DNA sequence: TTGTGTGCAAAAGCTTTGCATGTTG
DNA sequence: CAACATGCAAAGCTTTTGCACACAA
């Protein structure tokens, strides 16, 4: 995505966020918009701490509390999706403008691929009907080994991955 | 399942566990067998702390460290499955003798239903092929609201559940 | 001006680790 | 008897909370 499109996307999600904040009676603080913007300038998946460090490195003055608070707001607005890829560490990703997808996680290198499959939709509606459940969301993760560049075996036999740590400058 | 079948099942899993311990050069300690047995006498899903408390209540002298250690061993043996149902709290369930299934979690009451759908198998093989990935496992959770007895709304709008705490006597 | 949001630090909750002791092979 | 497993408690890590101050409405 080029710079122009990225700026337009960010403008768009900020407007959506504004709407939700107004509608729910929350205040529009600069920190909230700054966090939203950073998320939409970042790529792929990240955890709360990485986002916090990233904000700090950009010389924003934010606290972890605000990062977590804002992430919650954004998840409730559907602007951000929250995942658990098998570790006790929540992973997030921007979700506006991206079509629904699921994840394939490499147990060796922790890489995350995305894929779409319409059958998951069918399963959701069918199971909701059969089990008398109103299904509103799902999470599907496939775990395995990529045949690619990743040759190192970090946790043989275990089902875990190593998060890439970002360091504070 | 009646008592006789339960005892037979437990005998069977203990033998399987023994085989894995031998094969991997680990020791056969009474604690490991006690934990395995308690898991297979329990029903459904539980977390490590609940299992620990349960063992304590049965007057076993075990530590949390051993509970976590043994759970890891059992997961690696495929005698126990580990899940994350959207919270930072691992849930476990016995898996030997039960057919593969996925989960439907009520966001209001935290209840967990199980279901099977062959399509998930198709998705796994197809995605593995398409994305050049050797898929060895998956986790599919559907989230929603049960129309049943559960009327309380614990975390409206959030995607979380409340674990049932077991107390020490 | 009023009350919500923030930063900071401490606390909480789940899991792992270190160390002395116990027990398996 | 030597090495590994255990119990216990402390530490580690992610996330939440309390409190005083700042700032949006």
JSON list of N, CA and C in Angstrom, two decimals, chain A residues 66-106:
[
{"chain": "A", "resi": 66, "resn": "UNK", "atom": "N", "xyz": [-2.83, 2.84, 29.16]},
{"chain": "A", "resi": 66, "resn": "UNK", "atom": "CA", "xyz": [-3.56, 3.46, 28.06]},
{"chain": "A", "resi": 66, "resn": "UNK", "atom": "C", "xyz": [-3.53, 2.58, 26.81]},
{"chain": "A", "resi": 67, "resn": "UNK", "atom": "N", "xyz": [-2.40, 1.94, 26.59]},
{"chain": "A", "resi": 67, "resn": "UNK", "atom": "CA", "xyz": [-2.31, 1.03, 25.46]},
{"chain": "A", "resi": 67, "resn": "UNK", "atom": "C", "xyz": [-3.35, -0.08, 25.59]},
{"chain": "A", "resi": 68, "resn": "UNK", "atom": "N", "xyz": [-3.41, -0.71, 26.76]},
{"chain": "A", "resi": 68, "resn": "UNK", "atom": "CA", "xyz": [-4.38, -1.79, 26.96]},
{"chain": "A", "resi": 68, "resn": "UNK", "atom": "C", "xyz": [-5.80, -1.27, 26.86]},
{"chain": "A", "resi": 69, "resn": "UNK", "atom": "N", "xyz": [-6.04, -0.13, 27.48]},
{"chain": "A", "resi": 69, "resn": "UNK", "atom": "CA", "xyz": [-7.37, 0.47, 27.46]},
{"chain": "A", "resi": 69, "resn": "UNK", "atom": "C", "xyz": [-7.82, 0.75, 26.02]},
{"chain": "A", "resi": 70, "resn": "UNK", "atom": "N", "xyz": [-6.93, 1.34, 25.26]},
{"chain": "A", "resi": 70, "resn": "UNK", "atom": "CA", "xyz": [-7.27, 1.70, 23.88]},
{"chain": "A", "resi": 70, "resn": "UNK", "atom": "C", "xyz": [-7.45, 0.45, 23.01]},
{"chain": "A", "resi": 71, "resn": "UNK", "atom": "N", "xyz": [-6.60, -0.54, 23.22]},
{"chain": "A", "resi": 71, "resn": "UNK", "atom": "CA", "xyz": [-6.76, -1.78, 22.46]},
{"chain": "A", "resi": 71, "resn": "UNK", "atom": "C", "xyz": [-8.14, -2.38, 22.71]},
{"chain": "A", "resi": 72, "resn": "UNK", "atom": "N", "xyz": [-8.58, -2.34, 23.95]},
{"chain": "A", "resi": 72, "resn": "UNK", "atom": "CA", "xyz": [-9.91, -2.85, 24.26]},
{"chain": "A", "resi": 72, "resn": "UNK", "atom": "C", "xyz": [-10.98, -2.10, 23.49]},
{"chain": "A", "resi": 73, "resn": "UNK", "atom": "N", "xyz": [-10.87, -0.76, 23.50]},
{"chain": "A", "resi": 73, "resn": "UNK", "atom": "CA", "xyz": [-11.84, 0.05, 22.78]},
{"chain": "A", "resi": 73, "resn": "UNK", "atom": "C", "xyz": [-11.86, -0.33, 21.31]},
{"chain": "A", "resi": 74, "resn": "UNK", "atom": "N", "xyz": [-10.67, -0.48, 20.73]},
{"chain": "A", "resi": 74, "resn": "UNK", "atom": "CA", "xyz": [-10.57, -0.75, 19.29]},
{"chain": "A", "resi": 74, "resn": "UNK", "atom": "C", "xyz": [-11.10, -2.14, 18.96]},
{"chain": "A", "resi": 75, "resn": "UNK", "atom": "N", "xyz": [-10.88, -3.08, 19.86]},
{"chain": "A", "resi": 75, "resn": "UNK", "atom": "CA", "xyz": [-11.42, -4.42, 19.63]},
{"chain": "A", "resi": 75, "resn": "UNK", "atom": "C", "xyz": [-12.95, -4.36, 19.64]},
{"chain": "A", "resi": 76, "resn": "UNK", "atom": "N", "xyz": [-13.49, -3.58, 20.59]},
{"chain": "A", "resi": 76, "resn": "UNK", "atom": "CA", "xyz": [-14.95, -3.47, 20.66]},
{"chain": "A", "resi": 76, "resn": "UNK", "atom": "C", "xyz": [-15.54, -2.74, 19.45]},
{"chain": "A", "resi": 77, "resn": "UNK", "atom": "N", "xyz": [-14.74, -1.93, 18.79]},
{"chain": "A", "resi": 77, "resn": "UNK", "atom": "CA", "xyz": [-15.17, -1.22, 17.59]},
{"chain": "A", "resi": 77, "resn": "UNK", "atom": "C", "xyz": [-14.96, -2.05, 16.34]},
{"chain": "A", "resi": 78, "resn": "UNK", "atom": "N", "xyz": [-14.33, -3.20, 16.48]},
{"chain": "A", "resi": 78, "resn": "UNK", "atom": "CA", "xyz": [-14.00, -4.03, 15.32]},
{"chain": "A", "resi": 78, "resn": "UNK", "atom": "C", "xyz": [-12.95, -3.40, 14.42]},
{"chain": "A", "resi": 79, "resn": "UNK", "atom": "N", "xyz": [-12.18, -2.49, 14.97]},
{"chain": "A", "resi": 79, "resn": "UNK", "atom": "CA", "xyz": [-11.09, -1.91, 14.19]},
{"chain": "A", "resi": 79, "resn": "UNK", "atom": "C", "xyz": [-9.81, -2.71, 14.39]},
{"chain": "A", "resi": 80, "resn": "UNK", "atom": "N", "xyz": [-9.82, -3.52, 15.43]},
{"chain": "A", "resi": 80, "resn": "UNK", "atom": "CA", "xyz": [-8.66, -4.36, 15.75]},
{"chain": "A", "resi": 80, "resn": "UNK", "atom": "C", "xyz": [-9.16, -5.72, 16.17]},
{"chain": "A", "resi": 81, "resn": "UNK", "atom": "N", "xyz": [-8.43, -6.75, 15.81]},
{"chain": "A", "resi": 81, "resn": "UNK", "atom": "CA", "xyz": [-8.79, -8.09, 16.23]},
{"chain": "A", "resi": 81, "resn": "UNK", "atom": "C", "xyz": [-7.76, -8.62, 17.21]},
{"chain": "A", "resi": 82, "resn": "UNK", "atom": "N", "xyz": [-8.23, -9.37, 18.17]},
{"chain": "A", "resi": 82, "resn": "UNK", "atom": "CA", "xyz": [-7.36, -9.92, 19.21]},
{"chain": "A", "resi": 82, "resn": "UNK", "atom": "C", "xyz": [-7.26, -11.43, 19.02]},
{"chain": "A", "resi": 83, "resn": "UNK", "atom": "N", "xyz": [-6.05, -11.96, 19.12]},
{"chain": "A", "resi": 83, "resn": "UNK", "atom": "CA", "xyz": [-5.86, -13.40, 18.93]},
{"chain": "A", "resi": 83, "resn": "UNK", "atom": "C", "xyz": [-5.01, -13.99, 20.05]},
{"chain": "A", "resi": 84, "resn": "UNK", "atom": "N", "xyz": [-5.15, -15.29, 20.21]},
{"chain": "A", "resi": 84, "resn": "UNK", "atom": "CA", "xyz": [-4.25, -16.05, 21.09]},
{"chain": "A", "resi": 84, "resn": "UNK", "atom": "C", "xyz": [-3.69, -17.19, 20.26]},
{"chain": "A", "resi": 85, "resn": "UNK", "atom": "N", "xyz": [-2.45, -17.09, 19.89]},
{"chain": "A", "resi": 85, "resn": "UNK", "atom": "CA", "xyz": [-1.87, -18.14, 19.06]},
{"chain": "A", "resi": 85, "resn": "UNK", "atom": "C", "xyz": [-1.17, -19.21, 19.89]},
{"chain": "A", "resi": 86, "resn": "UNK", "atom": "N", "xyz": [-1.84, -19.67, 20.91]},
{"chain": "A", "resi": 86, "resn": "UNK", "atom": "CA", "xyz": [-1.31, -20.78, 21.68]},
{"chain": "A", "resi": 86, "resn": "UNK", "atom": "C", "xyz": [-0.41, -20.38, 22.84]},
{"chain": "A", "resi": 87, "resn": "UNK", "atom": "N", "xyz": [-0.10, -19.10, 22.94]},
{"chain": "A", "resi": 87, "resn": "UNK", "atom": "CA", "xyz": [0.71, -18.65, 24.06]},
{"chain": "A", "resi": 87, "resn": "UNK", "atom": "C", "xyz": [-0.13, -17.77, 24.97]},
{"chain": "A", "resi": 88, "resn": "UNK", "atom": "N", "xyz": [0.34, -17.56, 26.20]},
{"chain": "A", "resi": 88, "resn": "UNK", "atom": "CA", "xyz": [-0.33, -16.65, 27.11]},
{"chain": "A", "resi": 88, "resn": "UNK", "atom": "C", "xyz": [0.06, -15.22, 26.80]},
{"chain": "A", "resi": 89, "resn": "UNK", "atom": "N", "xyz": [-0.18, -14.84, 25.59]},
{"chain": "A", "resi": 89, "resn": "UNK", "atom": "CA", "xyz": [0.23, -13.51, 25.15]},
{"chain": "A", "resi": 89, "resn": "UNK", "atom": "C", "xyz": [-0.72, -13.13, 24.04]},
{"chain": "A", "resi": 90, "resn": "UNK", "atom": "N", "xyz": [-1.52, -12.10, 24.28]},
{"chain": "A", "resi": 90, "resn": "UNK", "atom": "CA", "xyz": [-2.49, -11.71, 23.27]},
{"chain": "A", "resi": 90, "resn": "UNK", "atom": "C", "xyz": [-1.79, -11.06, 22.09]},
{"chain": "A", "resi": 91, "resn": "UNK", "atom": "N", "xyz": [-2.21, -11.42, 20.90]},
{"chain": "A", "resi": 91, "resn": "UNK", "atom": "CA", "xyz": [-1.68, -10.81, 19.69]},
{"chain": "A", "resi": 91, "resn": "UNK", "atom": "C", "xyz": [-2.82, -10.01, 19.06]},
{"chain": "A", "resi": 92, "resn": "UNK", "atom": "N", "xyz": [-2.47, -8.87, 18.47]},
{"chain": "A", "resi": 92, "resn": "UNK", "atom": "CA", "xyz": [-3.48, -8.02, 17.86]},
{"chain": "A", "resi": 92, "resn": "UNK", "atom": "C", "xyz": [-3.15, -7.79, 16.39]},
{"chain": "A", "resi": 93, "resn": "UNK", "atom": "N", "xyz": [-4.17, -7.40, 15.62]},
{"chain": "A", "resi": 93, "resn": "UNK", "atom": "CA", "xyz": [-3.93, -6.96, 14.24]},
{"chain": "A", "resi": 93, "resn": "UNK", "atom": "C", "xyz": [-5.06, -6.01, 13.84]},
{"chain": "A", "resi": 94, "resn": "UNK", "atom": "N", "xyz": [-4.73, -5.07, 12.98]},
{"chain": "A", "resi": 94, "resn": "UNK", "atom": "CA", "xyz": [-5.74, -4.16, 12.45]},
{"chain": "A", "resi": 94, "resn": "UNK", "atom": "C", "xyz": [-6.71, -4.98, 11.62]},
{"chain": "A", "resi": 95, "resn": "UNK", "atom": "N", "xyz": [-7.98, -4.57, 11.58]},
{"chain": "A", "resi": 95, "resn": "UNK", "atom": "CA", "xyz": [-8.92, -5.41, 10.86]},
{"chain": "A", "resi": 95, "resn": "UNK", "atom": "C", "xyz": [-9.80, -4.65, 9.88]},
{"chain": "A", "resi": 96, "resn": "UNK", "atom": "N", "xyz": [-9.74, -3.32, 9.91]},
{"chain": "A", "resi": 96, "resn": "UNK", "atom": "CA", "xyz": [-10.61, -2.59, 8.99]},
{"chain": "A", "resi": 96, "resn": "UNK", "atom": "C", "xyz": [-10.05, -2.64, 7.57]},
{"chain": "A", "resi": 97, "resn": "UNK", "atom": "N", "xyz": [-10.92, -2.99, 6.62]},
{"chain": "A", "resi": 97, "resn": "UNK", "atom": "CA", "xyz": [-10.50, -3.02, 5.24]},
{"chain": "A", "resi": 97, "resn": "UNK", "atom": "C", "xyz": [-9.82, -4.32, 4.84]},
{"chain": "A", "resi": 98, "resn": "UNK", "atom": "N", "xyz": [-9.73, -5.23, 5.80]},
{"chain": "A", "resi": 98, "resn": "UNK", "atom": "CA", "xyz": [-9.16, -6.53, 5.47]},
{"chain": "A", "resi": 98, "resn": "UNK", "atom": "C", "xyz": [-10.27, -7.56, 5.54]},
{"chain": "A", "resi": 99, "resn": "UNK", "atom": "N", "xyz": [-10.28, -8.47, 4.60]},
{"chain": "A", "resi": 99, "resn": "UNK", "atom": "CA", "xyz": [-11.36, -9.44, 4.66]},
{"chain": "A", "resi": 99, "resn": "UNK", "atom": "C", "xyz": [-11.06, -10.49, 5.73]},
{"chain": "A", "resi": 100, "resn": "UNK", "atom": "N", "xyz": [-12.12, -11.07, 6.21]},
{"chain": "A", "resi": 100, "resn": "UNK", "atom": "CA", "xyz": [-12.02, -12.09, 7.26]},
{"chain": "A", "resi": 100, "resn": "UNK", "atom": "C", "xyz": [-11.03, -13.16, 6.83]},
{"chain": "A", "resi": 101, "resn": "UNK", "atom": "N", "xyz": [-10.19, -13.55, 7.74]},
{"chain": "A", "resi": 101, "resn": "UNK", "atom": "CA", "xyz": [-9.22, -14.60, 7.42]},
{"chain": "A", "resi": 101, "resn": "UNK", "atom": "C", "xyz": [-8.86, -15.37, 8.67]},
{"chain": "A", "resi": 102, "resn": "UNK", "atom": "N", "xyz": [-8.25, -16.51, 8.48]},
{"chain": "A", "resi": 102, "resn": "UNK", "atom": "CA", "xyz": [-7.78, -17.28, 9.62]},
{"chain": "A", "resi": 102, "resn": "UNK", "atom": "C", "xyz": [-6.27, -17.44, 9.53]},
{"chain": "A", "resi": 103, "resn": "UNK", "atom": "N", "xyz": [-5.69, -18.16, 10.50]},
{"chain": "A", "resi": 103, "resn": "UNK", "atom": "CA", "xyz": [-4.23, -18.16, 10.61]},
{"chain": "A", "resi": 103, "resn": "UNK", "atom": "C", "xyz": [-3.60, -19.53, 10.62]},
{"chain": "A", "resi": 104, "resn": "UNK", "atom": "N", "xyz": [-2.42, -19.56, 10.07]},
{"chain": "A", "resi": 104, "resn": "UNK", "atom": "CA", "xyz": [-1.61, -20.76, 10.01]},
{"chain": "A", "resi": 104, "resn": "UNK", "atom": "C", "xyz": [-0.29, -20.39, 10.69]},
{"chain": "A", "resi": 105, "resn": "UNK", "atom": "N", "xyz": [0.02, -21.04, 11.79]},
{"chain": "A", "resi": 105, "resn": "UNK", "atom": "CA", "xyz": [1.17, -20.65, 12.60]},
{"chain": "A", "resi": 105, "resn": "UNK", "atom": "C", "xyz": [2.27, -21.71, 12.54]},
{"chain": "A", "resi": 106, "resn": "UNK", "atom": "N", "xyz": [3.49, -21.28, 12.22]},
{"chain": "A", "resi": 106, "resn": "UNK", "atom": "CA", "xyz": [4.62, -22.22, 12.18]},
{"chain": "A", "resi": 106, "resn": "UNK", "atom": "C", "xyz": [5.14, -22.43, 13.60]}
]
